[in-house]
XYZ file of C-alpha atoms in Angstrom:
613
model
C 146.495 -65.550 -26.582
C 145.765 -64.878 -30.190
C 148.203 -66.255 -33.078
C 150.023 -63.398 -35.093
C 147.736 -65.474 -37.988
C 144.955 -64.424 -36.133
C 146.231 -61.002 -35.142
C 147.022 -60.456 -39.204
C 143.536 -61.225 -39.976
C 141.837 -59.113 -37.555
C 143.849 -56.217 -38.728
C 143.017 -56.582 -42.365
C 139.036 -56.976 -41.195
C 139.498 -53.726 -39.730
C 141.125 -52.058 -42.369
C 138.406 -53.226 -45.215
C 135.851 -51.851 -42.842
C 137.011 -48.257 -42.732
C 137.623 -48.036 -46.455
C 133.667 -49.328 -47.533
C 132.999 -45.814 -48.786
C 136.257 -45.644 -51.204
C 137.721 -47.926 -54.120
C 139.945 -50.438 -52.712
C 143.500 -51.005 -53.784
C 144.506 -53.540 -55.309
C 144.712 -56.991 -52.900
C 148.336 -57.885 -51.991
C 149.013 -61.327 -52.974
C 148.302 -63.882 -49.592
C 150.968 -64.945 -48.052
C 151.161 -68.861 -47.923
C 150.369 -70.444 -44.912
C 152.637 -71.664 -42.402
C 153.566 -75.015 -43.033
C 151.987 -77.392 -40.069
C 153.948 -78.211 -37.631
C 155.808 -81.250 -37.141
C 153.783 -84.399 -35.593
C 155.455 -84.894 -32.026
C 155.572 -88.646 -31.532
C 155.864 -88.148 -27.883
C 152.826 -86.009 -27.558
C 151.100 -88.346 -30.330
C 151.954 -91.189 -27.956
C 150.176 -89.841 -24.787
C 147.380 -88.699 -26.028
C 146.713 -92.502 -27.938
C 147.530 -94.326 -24.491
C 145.095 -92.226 -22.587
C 142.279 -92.487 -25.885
C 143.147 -96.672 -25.487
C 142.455 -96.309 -21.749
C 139.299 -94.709 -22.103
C 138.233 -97.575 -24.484
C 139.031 -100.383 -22.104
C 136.841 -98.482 -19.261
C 134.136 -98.363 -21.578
C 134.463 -101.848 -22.446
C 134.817 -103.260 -19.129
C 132.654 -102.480 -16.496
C 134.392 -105.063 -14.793
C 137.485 -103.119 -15.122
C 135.499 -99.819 -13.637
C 134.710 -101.571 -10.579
C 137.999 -103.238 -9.924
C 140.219 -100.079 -10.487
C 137.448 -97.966 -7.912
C 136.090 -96.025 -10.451
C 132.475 -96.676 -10.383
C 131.220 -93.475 -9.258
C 130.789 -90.084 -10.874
C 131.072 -90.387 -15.261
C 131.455 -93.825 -14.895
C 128.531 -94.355 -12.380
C 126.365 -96.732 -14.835
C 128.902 -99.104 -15.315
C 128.331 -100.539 -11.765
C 125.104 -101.820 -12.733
C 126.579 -103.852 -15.858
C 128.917 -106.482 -16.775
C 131.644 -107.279 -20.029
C 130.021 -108.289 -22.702
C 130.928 -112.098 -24.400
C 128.614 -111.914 -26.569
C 129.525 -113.317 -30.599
C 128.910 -109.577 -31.576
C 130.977 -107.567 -28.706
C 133.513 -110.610 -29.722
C 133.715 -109.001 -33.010
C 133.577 -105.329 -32.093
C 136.524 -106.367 -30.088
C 138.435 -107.896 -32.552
C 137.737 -104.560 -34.820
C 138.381 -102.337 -32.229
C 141.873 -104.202 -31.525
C 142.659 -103.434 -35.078
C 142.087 -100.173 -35.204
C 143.938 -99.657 -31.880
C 147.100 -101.359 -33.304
C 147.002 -99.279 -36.881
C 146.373 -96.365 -34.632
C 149.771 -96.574 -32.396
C 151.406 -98.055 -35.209
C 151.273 -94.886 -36.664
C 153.249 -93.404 -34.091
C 156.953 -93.479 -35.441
C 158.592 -95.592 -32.566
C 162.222 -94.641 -33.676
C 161.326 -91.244 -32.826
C 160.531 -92.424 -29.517
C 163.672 -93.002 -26.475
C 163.073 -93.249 -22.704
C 159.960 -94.296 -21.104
C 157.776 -92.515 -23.892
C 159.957 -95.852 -25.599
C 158.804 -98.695 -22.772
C 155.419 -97.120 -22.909
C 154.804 -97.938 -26.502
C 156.640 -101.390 -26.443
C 154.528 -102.243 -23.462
C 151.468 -101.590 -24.806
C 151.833 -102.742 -28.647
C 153.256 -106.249 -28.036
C 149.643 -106.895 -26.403
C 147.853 -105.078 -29.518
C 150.429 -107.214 -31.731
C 149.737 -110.823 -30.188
C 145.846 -110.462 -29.854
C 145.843 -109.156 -33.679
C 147.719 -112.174 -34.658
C 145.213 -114.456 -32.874
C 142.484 -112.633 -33.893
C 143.431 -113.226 -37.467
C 143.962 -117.408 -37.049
C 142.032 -118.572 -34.484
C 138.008 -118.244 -34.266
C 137.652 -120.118 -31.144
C 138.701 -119.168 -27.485
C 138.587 -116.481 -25.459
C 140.176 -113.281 -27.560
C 143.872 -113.572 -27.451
C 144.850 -116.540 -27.269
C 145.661 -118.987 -24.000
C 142.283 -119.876 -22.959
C 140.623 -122.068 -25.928
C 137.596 -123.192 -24.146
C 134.714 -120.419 -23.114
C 133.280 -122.505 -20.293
C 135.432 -124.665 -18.190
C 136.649 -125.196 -14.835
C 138.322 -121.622 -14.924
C 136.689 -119.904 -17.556
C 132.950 -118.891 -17.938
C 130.927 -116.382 -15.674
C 129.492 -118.645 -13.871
C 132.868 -119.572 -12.151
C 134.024 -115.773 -12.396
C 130.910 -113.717 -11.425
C 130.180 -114.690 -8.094
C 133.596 -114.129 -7.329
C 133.430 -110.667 -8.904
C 129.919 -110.036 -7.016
C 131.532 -111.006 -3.571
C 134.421 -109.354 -3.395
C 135.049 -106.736 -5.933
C 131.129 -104.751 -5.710
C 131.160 -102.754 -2.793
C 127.788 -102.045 -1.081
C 127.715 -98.786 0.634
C 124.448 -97.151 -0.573
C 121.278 -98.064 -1.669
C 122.362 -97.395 -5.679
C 125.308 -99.883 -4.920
C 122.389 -102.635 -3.482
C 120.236 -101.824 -6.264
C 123.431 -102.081 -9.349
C 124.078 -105.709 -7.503
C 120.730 -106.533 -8.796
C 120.899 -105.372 -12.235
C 124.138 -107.369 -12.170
C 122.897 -110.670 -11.014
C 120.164 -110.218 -14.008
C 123.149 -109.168 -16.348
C 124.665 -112.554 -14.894
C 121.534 -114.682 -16.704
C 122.085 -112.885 -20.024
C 126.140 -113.467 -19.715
C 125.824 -116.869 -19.394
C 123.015 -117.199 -22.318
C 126.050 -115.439 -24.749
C 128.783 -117.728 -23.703
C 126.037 -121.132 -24.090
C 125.992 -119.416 -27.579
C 129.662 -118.712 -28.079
C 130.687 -122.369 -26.720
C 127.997 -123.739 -29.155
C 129.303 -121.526 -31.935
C 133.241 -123.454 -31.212
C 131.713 -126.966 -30.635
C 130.958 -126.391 -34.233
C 134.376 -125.479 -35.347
C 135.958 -128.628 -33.547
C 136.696 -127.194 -29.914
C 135.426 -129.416 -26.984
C 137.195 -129.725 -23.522
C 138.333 -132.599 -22.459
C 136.500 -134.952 -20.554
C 138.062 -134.319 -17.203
C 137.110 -130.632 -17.712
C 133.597 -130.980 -18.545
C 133.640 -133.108 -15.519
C 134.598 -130.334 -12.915
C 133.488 -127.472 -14.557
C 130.022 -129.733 -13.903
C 130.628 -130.329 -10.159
C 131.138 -126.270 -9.935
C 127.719 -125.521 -12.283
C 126.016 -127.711 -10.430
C 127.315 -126.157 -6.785
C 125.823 -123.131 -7.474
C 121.966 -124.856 -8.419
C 120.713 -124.258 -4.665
C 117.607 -123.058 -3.766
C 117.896 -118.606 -3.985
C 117.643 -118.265 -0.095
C 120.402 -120.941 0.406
C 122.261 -118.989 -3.007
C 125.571 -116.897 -1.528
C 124.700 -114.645 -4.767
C 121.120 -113.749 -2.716
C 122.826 -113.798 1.258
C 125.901 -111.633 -0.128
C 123.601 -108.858 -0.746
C 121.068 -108.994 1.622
C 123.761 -109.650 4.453
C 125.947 -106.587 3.292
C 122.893 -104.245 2.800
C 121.713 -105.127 5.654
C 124.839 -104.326 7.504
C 125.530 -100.953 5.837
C 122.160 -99.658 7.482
C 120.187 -99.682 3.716
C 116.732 -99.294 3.806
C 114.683 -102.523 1.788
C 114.351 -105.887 0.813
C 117.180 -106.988 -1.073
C 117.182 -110.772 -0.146
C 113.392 -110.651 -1.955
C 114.238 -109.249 -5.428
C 117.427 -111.088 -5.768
C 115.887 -114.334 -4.951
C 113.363 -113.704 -7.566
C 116.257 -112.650 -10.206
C 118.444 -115.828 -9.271
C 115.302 -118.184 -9.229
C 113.736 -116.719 -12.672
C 116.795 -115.856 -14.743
C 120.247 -117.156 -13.041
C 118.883 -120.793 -12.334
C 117.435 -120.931 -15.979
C 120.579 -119.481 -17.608
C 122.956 -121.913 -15.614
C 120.761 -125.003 -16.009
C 121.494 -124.352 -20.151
C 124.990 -123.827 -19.289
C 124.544 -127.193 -17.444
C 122.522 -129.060 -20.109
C 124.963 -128.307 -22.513
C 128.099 -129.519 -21.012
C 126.084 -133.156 -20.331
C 125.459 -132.927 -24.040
C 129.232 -132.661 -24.968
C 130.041 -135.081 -22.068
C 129.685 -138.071 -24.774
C 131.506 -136.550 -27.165
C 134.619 -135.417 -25.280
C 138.220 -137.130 -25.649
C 140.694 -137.753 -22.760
C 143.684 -135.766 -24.393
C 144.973 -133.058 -22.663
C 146.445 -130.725 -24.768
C 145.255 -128.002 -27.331
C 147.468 -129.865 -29.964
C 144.013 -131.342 -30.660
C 142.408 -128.262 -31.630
C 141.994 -126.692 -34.944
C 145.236 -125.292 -35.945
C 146.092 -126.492 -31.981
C 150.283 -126.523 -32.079
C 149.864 -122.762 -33.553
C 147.580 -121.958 -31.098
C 150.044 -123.146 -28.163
C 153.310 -121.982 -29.739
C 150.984 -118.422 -29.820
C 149.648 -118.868 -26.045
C 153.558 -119.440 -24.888
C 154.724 -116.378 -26.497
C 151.805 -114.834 -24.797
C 152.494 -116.089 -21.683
C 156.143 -116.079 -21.516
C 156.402 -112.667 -23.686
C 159.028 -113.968 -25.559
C 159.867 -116.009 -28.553
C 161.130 -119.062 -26.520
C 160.547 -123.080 -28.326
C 158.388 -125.286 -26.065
C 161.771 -127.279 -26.449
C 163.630 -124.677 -24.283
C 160.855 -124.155 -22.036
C 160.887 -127.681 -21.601
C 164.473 -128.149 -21.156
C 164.845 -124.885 -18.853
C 162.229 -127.334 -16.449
C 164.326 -129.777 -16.468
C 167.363 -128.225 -15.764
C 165.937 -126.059 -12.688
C 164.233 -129.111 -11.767
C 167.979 -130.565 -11.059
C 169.241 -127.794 -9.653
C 166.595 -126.987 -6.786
C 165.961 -131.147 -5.735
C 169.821 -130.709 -5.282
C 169.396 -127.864 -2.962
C 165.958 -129.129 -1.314
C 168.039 -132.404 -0.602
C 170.377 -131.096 1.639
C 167.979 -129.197 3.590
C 165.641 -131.978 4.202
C 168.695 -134.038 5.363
C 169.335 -131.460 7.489
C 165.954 -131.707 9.229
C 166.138 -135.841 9.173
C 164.749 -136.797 6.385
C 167.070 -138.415 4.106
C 165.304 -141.631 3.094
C 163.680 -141.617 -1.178
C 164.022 -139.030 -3.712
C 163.415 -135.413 -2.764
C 159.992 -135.992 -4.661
C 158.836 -138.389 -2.273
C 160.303 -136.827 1.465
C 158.688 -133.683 0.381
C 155.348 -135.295 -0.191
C 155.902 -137.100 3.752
C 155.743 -133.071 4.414
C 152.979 -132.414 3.070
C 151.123 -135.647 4.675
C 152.525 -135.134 8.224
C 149.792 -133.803 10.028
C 152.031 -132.052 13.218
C 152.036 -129.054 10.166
C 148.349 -128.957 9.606
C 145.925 -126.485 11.006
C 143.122 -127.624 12.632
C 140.600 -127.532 9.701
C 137.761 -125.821 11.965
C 136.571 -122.107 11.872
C 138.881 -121.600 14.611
C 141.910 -123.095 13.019
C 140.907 -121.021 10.001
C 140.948 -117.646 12.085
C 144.262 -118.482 13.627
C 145.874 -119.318 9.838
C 144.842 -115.774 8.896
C 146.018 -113.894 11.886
C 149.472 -115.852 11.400
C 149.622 -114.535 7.642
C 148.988 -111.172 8.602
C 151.395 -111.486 11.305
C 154.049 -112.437 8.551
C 153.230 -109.205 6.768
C 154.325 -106.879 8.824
C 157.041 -108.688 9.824
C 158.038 -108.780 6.278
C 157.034 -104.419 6.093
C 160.241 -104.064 8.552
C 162.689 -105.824 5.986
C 161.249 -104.221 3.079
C 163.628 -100.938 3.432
C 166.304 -103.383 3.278
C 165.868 -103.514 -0.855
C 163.418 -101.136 -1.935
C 163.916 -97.257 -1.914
C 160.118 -96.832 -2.782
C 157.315 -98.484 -0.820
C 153.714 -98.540 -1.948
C 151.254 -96.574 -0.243
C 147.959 -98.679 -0.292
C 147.906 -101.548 2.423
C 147.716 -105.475 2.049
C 145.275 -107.521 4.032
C 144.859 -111.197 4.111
C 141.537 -112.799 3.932
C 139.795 -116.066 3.665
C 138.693 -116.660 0.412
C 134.710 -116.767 -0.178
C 133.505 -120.335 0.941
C 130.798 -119.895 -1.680
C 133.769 -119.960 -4.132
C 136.245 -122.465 -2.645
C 135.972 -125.425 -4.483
C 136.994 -123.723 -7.909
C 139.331 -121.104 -6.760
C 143.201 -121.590 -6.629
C 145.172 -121.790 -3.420
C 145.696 -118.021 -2.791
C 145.520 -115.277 -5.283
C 145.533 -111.364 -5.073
C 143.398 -108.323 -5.889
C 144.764 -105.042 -6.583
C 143.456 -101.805 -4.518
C 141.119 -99.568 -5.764
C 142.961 -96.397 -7.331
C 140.815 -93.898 -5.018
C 142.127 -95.767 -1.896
C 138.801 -96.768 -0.428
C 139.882 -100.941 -1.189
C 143.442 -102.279 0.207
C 145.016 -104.753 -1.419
C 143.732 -108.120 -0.473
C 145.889 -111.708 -0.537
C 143.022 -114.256 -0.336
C 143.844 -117.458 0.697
C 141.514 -120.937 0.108
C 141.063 -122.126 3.090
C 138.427 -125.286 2.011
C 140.833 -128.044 3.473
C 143.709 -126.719 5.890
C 145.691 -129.741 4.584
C 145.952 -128.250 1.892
C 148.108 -125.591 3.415
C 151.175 -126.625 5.973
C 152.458 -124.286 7.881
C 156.260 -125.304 5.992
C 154.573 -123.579 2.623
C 152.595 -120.694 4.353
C 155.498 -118.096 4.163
C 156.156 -118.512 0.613
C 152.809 -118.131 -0.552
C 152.747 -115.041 1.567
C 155.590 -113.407 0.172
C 154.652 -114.384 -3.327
C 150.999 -113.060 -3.069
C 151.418 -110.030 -0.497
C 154.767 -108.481 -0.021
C 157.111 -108.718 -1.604
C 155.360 -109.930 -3.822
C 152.370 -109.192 -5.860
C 151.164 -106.411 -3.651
C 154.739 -104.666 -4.087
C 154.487 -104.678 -7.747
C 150.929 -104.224 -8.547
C 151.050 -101.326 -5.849
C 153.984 -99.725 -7.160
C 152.604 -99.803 -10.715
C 149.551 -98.049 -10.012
C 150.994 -95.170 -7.275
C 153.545 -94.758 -10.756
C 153.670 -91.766 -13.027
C 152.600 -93.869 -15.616
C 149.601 -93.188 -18.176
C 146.705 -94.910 -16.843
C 146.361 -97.994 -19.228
C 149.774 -98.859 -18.470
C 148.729 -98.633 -14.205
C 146.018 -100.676 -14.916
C 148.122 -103.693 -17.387
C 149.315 -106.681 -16.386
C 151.872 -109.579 -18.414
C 152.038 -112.340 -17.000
C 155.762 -113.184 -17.187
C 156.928 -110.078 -15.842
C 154.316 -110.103 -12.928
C 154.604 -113.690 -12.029
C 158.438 -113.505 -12.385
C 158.108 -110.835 -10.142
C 156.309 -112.627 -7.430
C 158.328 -116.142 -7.519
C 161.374 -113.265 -7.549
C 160.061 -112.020 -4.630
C 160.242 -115.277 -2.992
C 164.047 -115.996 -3.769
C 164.641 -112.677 -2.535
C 162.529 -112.826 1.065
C 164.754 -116.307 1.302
C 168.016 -113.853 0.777
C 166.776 -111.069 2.897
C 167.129 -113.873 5.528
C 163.502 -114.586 6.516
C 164.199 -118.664 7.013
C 167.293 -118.119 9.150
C 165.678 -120.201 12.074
C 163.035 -122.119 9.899
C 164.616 -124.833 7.861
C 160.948 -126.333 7.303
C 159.615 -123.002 6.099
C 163.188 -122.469 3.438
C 162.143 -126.590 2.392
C 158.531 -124.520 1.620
C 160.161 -121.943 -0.844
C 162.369 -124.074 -2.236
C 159.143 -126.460 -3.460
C 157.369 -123.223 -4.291
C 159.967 -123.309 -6.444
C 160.775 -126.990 -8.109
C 156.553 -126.275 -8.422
C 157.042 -123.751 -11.248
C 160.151 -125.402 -12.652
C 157.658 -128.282 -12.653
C 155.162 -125.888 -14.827
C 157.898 -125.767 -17.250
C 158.095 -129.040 -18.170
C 154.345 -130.633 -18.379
C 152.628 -127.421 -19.627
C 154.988 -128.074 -22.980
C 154.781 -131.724 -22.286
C 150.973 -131.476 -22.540
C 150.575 -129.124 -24.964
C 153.862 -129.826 -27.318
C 154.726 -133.277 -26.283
C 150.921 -134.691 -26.233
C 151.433 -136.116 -22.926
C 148.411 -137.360 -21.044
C 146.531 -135.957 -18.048
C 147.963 -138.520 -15.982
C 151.200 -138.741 -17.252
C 152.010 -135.227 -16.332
C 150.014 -135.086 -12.948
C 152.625 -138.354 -12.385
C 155.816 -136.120 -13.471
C 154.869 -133.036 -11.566
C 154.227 -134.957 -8.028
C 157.469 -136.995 -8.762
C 159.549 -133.072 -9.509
C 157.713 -131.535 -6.518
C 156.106 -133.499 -4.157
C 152.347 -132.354 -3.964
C 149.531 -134.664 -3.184
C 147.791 -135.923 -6.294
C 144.459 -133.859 -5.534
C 146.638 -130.759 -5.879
C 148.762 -131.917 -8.398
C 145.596 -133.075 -10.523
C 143.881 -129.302 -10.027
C 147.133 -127.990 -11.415
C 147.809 -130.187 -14.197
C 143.767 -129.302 -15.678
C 144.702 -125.604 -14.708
C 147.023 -126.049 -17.315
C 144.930 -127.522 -19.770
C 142.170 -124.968 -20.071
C 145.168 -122.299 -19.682
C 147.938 -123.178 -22.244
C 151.381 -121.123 -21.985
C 150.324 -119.282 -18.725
C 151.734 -121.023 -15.850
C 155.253 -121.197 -17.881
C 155.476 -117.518 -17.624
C 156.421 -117.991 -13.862
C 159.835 -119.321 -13.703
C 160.557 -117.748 -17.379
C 159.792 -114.204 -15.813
C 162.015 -115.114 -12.535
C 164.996 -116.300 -14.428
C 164.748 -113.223 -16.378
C 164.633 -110.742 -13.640
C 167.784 -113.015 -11.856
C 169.824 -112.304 -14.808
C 169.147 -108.751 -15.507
C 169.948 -108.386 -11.432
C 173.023 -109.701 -12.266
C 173.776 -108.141 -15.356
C 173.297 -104.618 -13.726
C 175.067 -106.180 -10.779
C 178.235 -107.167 -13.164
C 178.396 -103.704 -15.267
C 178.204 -101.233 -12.285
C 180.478 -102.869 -9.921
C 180.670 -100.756 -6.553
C 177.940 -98.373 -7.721
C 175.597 -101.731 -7.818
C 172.751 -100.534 -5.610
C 169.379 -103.496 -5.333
C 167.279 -100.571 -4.292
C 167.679 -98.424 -7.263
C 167.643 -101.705 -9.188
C 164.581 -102.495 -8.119
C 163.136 -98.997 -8.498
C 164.151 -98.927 -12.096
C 161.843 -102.376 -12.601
C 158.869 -101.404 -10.710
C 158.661 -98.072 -11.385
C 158.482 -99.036 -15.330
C 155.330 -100.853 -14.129
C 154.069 -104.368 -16.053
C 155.571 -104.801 -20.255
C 157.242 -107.823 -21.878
C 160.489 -109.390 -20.758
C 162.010 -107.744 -23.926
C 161.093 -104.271 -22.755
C 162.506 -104.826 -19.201
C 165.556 -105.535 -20.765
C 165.450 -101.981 -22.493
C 164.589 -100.452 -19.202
C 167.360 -101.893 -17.741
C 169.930 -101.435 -19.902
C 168.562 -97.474 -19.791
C 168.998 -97.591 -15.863
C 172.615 -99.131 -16.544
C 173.291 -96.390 -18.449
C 172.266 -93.376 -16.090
C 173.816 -94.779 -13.851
């Protein structure tokens, strides 16, 4: 529909055109135009989120692929890969910039209700990468990850992963944008030899016992191309999806002239700072390195917390659950040394262990998945809404085992064509007692990760806020969810499997206390793989993974029991000020349904829900 503006103007055309012939009268003076109209913040707000989202899916092909939207506008980007190159590194940091001057332009005290959360969700992550962007050259962007190549960080360890289980071959254009990945994959690796190079020369070299594993991985993947999981993945899934071709030809080719070449400099260049690396542990050694942790905890924990009251809160859980885990494992027989040491008997006693054979293997994952619909009947028990997409459980890659973590989860795809999938490392069944099986379940599955994560995406939320994650409040989530599985009554009968969740949790009250002990404290590798066996009773091996996990990933694994603790006493906060009208469903609802933000925010969204209620 026209404007009256419009409709006055038309008129007045007409009007000049039937009086050509005749002297015209005099022109009334123009009215002044209408003032513009008030900016809404609201509206101002939604259309920035959805412009931010936009950017990230044009920055991340990654990010394409894993959210299922590689098809249609955003076809090409399943042929590509992100970009760590020096120069993307600082188009980033621009473009981070300009993304925080752009929403801080928004007037937030216009702003209430979730239009509110949406914004604080979304600028604390602008905020903290900005402020690392500004004082620290080195890293990956945003803090918590100082060190481009390690055991964790690099393509090399993250690609094949990515290749494997996140590119889905259907088609022949799926088989053929695996290939222009796995050449992407050489040039990838090139930019990061560069990058690393680039922070050698500002001071930043891992430690020794990093360089050292990150080696044993390189060097796992230097196999001839036919023997090369990055060749047999495609060919075997091509092949099996009825595509016409030789695949297995043109990606040996690629991974023998480009990948091999690529990861042998990756390689060389790690021997050359072998020599040159130092035992010590923590990033206090870095340029600027107790700035860079204090940032990576508030990154991690999304708060303002010390490292001293990290620390201490480690400590003081660490009392509280060996207190607990004592009187269970007396209650099974085992009363003899501290709770440290009868938990690590556990974990040694082979009666628990799966049989470390294919077989075994099978039988583990058919137990899991038996747990998860098992857990699917509680579920209604404490949560009004229940996410759509399914969970499976699967055996993680054996291409990838050696440098993946114990069990981890990936999202579904937003079209619905991927489930949710809890992959579990199955490389040494010992690894793994039954006793600790249910935990890890409930953490990574339901009700844990896969609730959230789910929940967050199947939301009425703008897309960049389906598609976020923070640590503290998904991780708290998850070791949440496994509290609550042990109060929806799942151990009843299983006193060894309650003994499991209750060192899941003296594990991240563990975290607590040597990732500030390394990092704050300039403890030594070995003094905190000692402490954290000693709080929760893992083998060494495991302990020792952990404790270098930690190293290369400052401030992360403390956002764990800092995000539990934080959804505990917001539970019973709400709990406290609604009395009788206290109801966990709707209290969980109000969480979920918020999707992933800071701890601050969830207490905003809580207090709201309080309120309405």
């Amino acid at each position: 529909m026209l404007s009256r503006r419009n409709l006055l103007l038309t008129a007045g055309s007409l009007v000049l055109a039937g009086c050509a012939t005749a002297e015209p009268p005099p022109a009334p003076s123009a009215p002044p135009p209408p003032a513009p109209p008030a900016p809404n913040p609201a509206a101002q707000l939604t259309t920035e989120l959805d412009r931010l989202f936009a950017e990230a899916l044009q920055e991340s092909p990654q990010l394409v692929t894993s959210l299922g939207l590689d098809s249609g506008e955003h076809a090409a980007a399943k042929s590509q890969l992100d970009d760590p190159s020096l120069a993307h590194l600082e188009h980033m940091r621009a473009l981070n910039a300009d993304q925080l001057k752009r929403l801080q332009a928004i007037d937030r005290a216009q702003l209430s209700g979730m239009p509110a959360v949406n914004y604080d969700s979304v600028i604390f992550g602008l905020e903290t990468t900005a402020e690392a962007d500004r004082r620290f050259a080195y890293g990956l962007q945003g803090g918590g990850a100082p060190y481009v190549l390690s055991q964790l960080t690099g393509a090399y360890q993250t690609v094949p992963s990515f290749l494997a289980t996140q590119h889905g071959i259907e088609t022949k254009a799926d088989a053929d944008a695996y290939l222009a990945r796995l050449e992407a994959f050489a040039t990838i690796m090139d930019q990061e030899t560069e990058r690393a190079r680039r922070d050698v020369g500002l001071g930043v070299i891992p430690p020794d016992f990093v360089i050292d594993r990150a080696l044993t991985q390189m060097k796992g993947l230097q196999v001839a191309p036919e023997a090369s999981p990055l060749v047999t993945s495609l060919a075997d899934r091509a092949k099996a999806k009825g595509v016409a071709g030789d695949y297995a030809g043109p990606a040996a080719r690629i991974f023998a002239d480009k990948v091999m070449p690529a990861l042998g400099r990756q390689v060389a260049l790690m021997q050359e700072l072998r020599p040159k690396a130092v035992h010590d542990a923590g990033c206090w050694r870095l340029p600027d390195g107790e700035a860079y942790y204090a940032l990576s905890l508030k990154v991690g924990v999304t708060s303002q917390m010390t490292p001293d009251e990290v620390h201490q809160i480690g400590l003081e859980q660490a009392r509280e659950l060996s207190a607990r885990a004592d009187l269970l494992l007396k209650k099974v027989g085992m009363s003899k040394g501290t709770v440290g040491e009868r938990i690590s008997a556990l974990f040694k006693d082979k009666r628990y262990w799966y049989p470390n054979t294919d077989a075994g293997k099978e039988k583990l994952i058919a137990d899991l998945n038996a747990q998860v619909r098992a857990m699917q009947v509680r579920l209604p028990q404490q949560f009004a809404t229940l996410p759509k997409a399914p969970v499976e459980v699967k055996r993680v890659p054996k291409f990838i085992e050696a440098g993946a973590p114990g069990g981890y989860y990936n999202t579904p795809s937003l079209d619905g064509s991927r489930p949710g999938i809890y992959w579990i490392n199955l490389r040494d069944t010992a690894e793994v007692p039954r006793w600790t099986l249910p935990t890890l379940t409930y953490h990574e599955a339901i009700p844990g990760h896969h609730m959230q994560l789910s929940l967050q995406q199947e939301a009425d939320l703008p897309m960049i806020r389906r598609a976020s994650f923070y640590s503290a409040y998904g991780e708290g989530w998850a070791l949440y969810a496994e509290q609550l599985a042990q109060e929806m009554g799942v151990y009843e009968d299983d006193p060894l499997g309650e003994i499991g969740y209750l060192q899941a949790a003296l594990f991240r009250a563990a975290r607590l206390v040597v990732d500030t002990g390394l990092h704050a404290k300039r403890w030594s590798r070995e003094k905190a793989i000692a402490t954290m066996s000693a709080i929760d009773g893992e083998p060494g091996s495991s302990t020792a993974t952990e404790i270098e996990r930690y190293a290369v990933w400052p401030g992360q694994a403390c956002s764990y029991m800092v995000g539990k603790l934080t959804w505990l006493r917001l539970r019973e906060k709400t709990r406290t000020a609604l009395g009788p009208k206290f109801d966990i469903r709707a209290f969980h609802d109000a969480g979920l349904l918020s999707g992933a933000m800071p701890l601050t925010a969830l207490e905003t969204v809580v207090d709201g829900y309080v309120a309405r209620a």
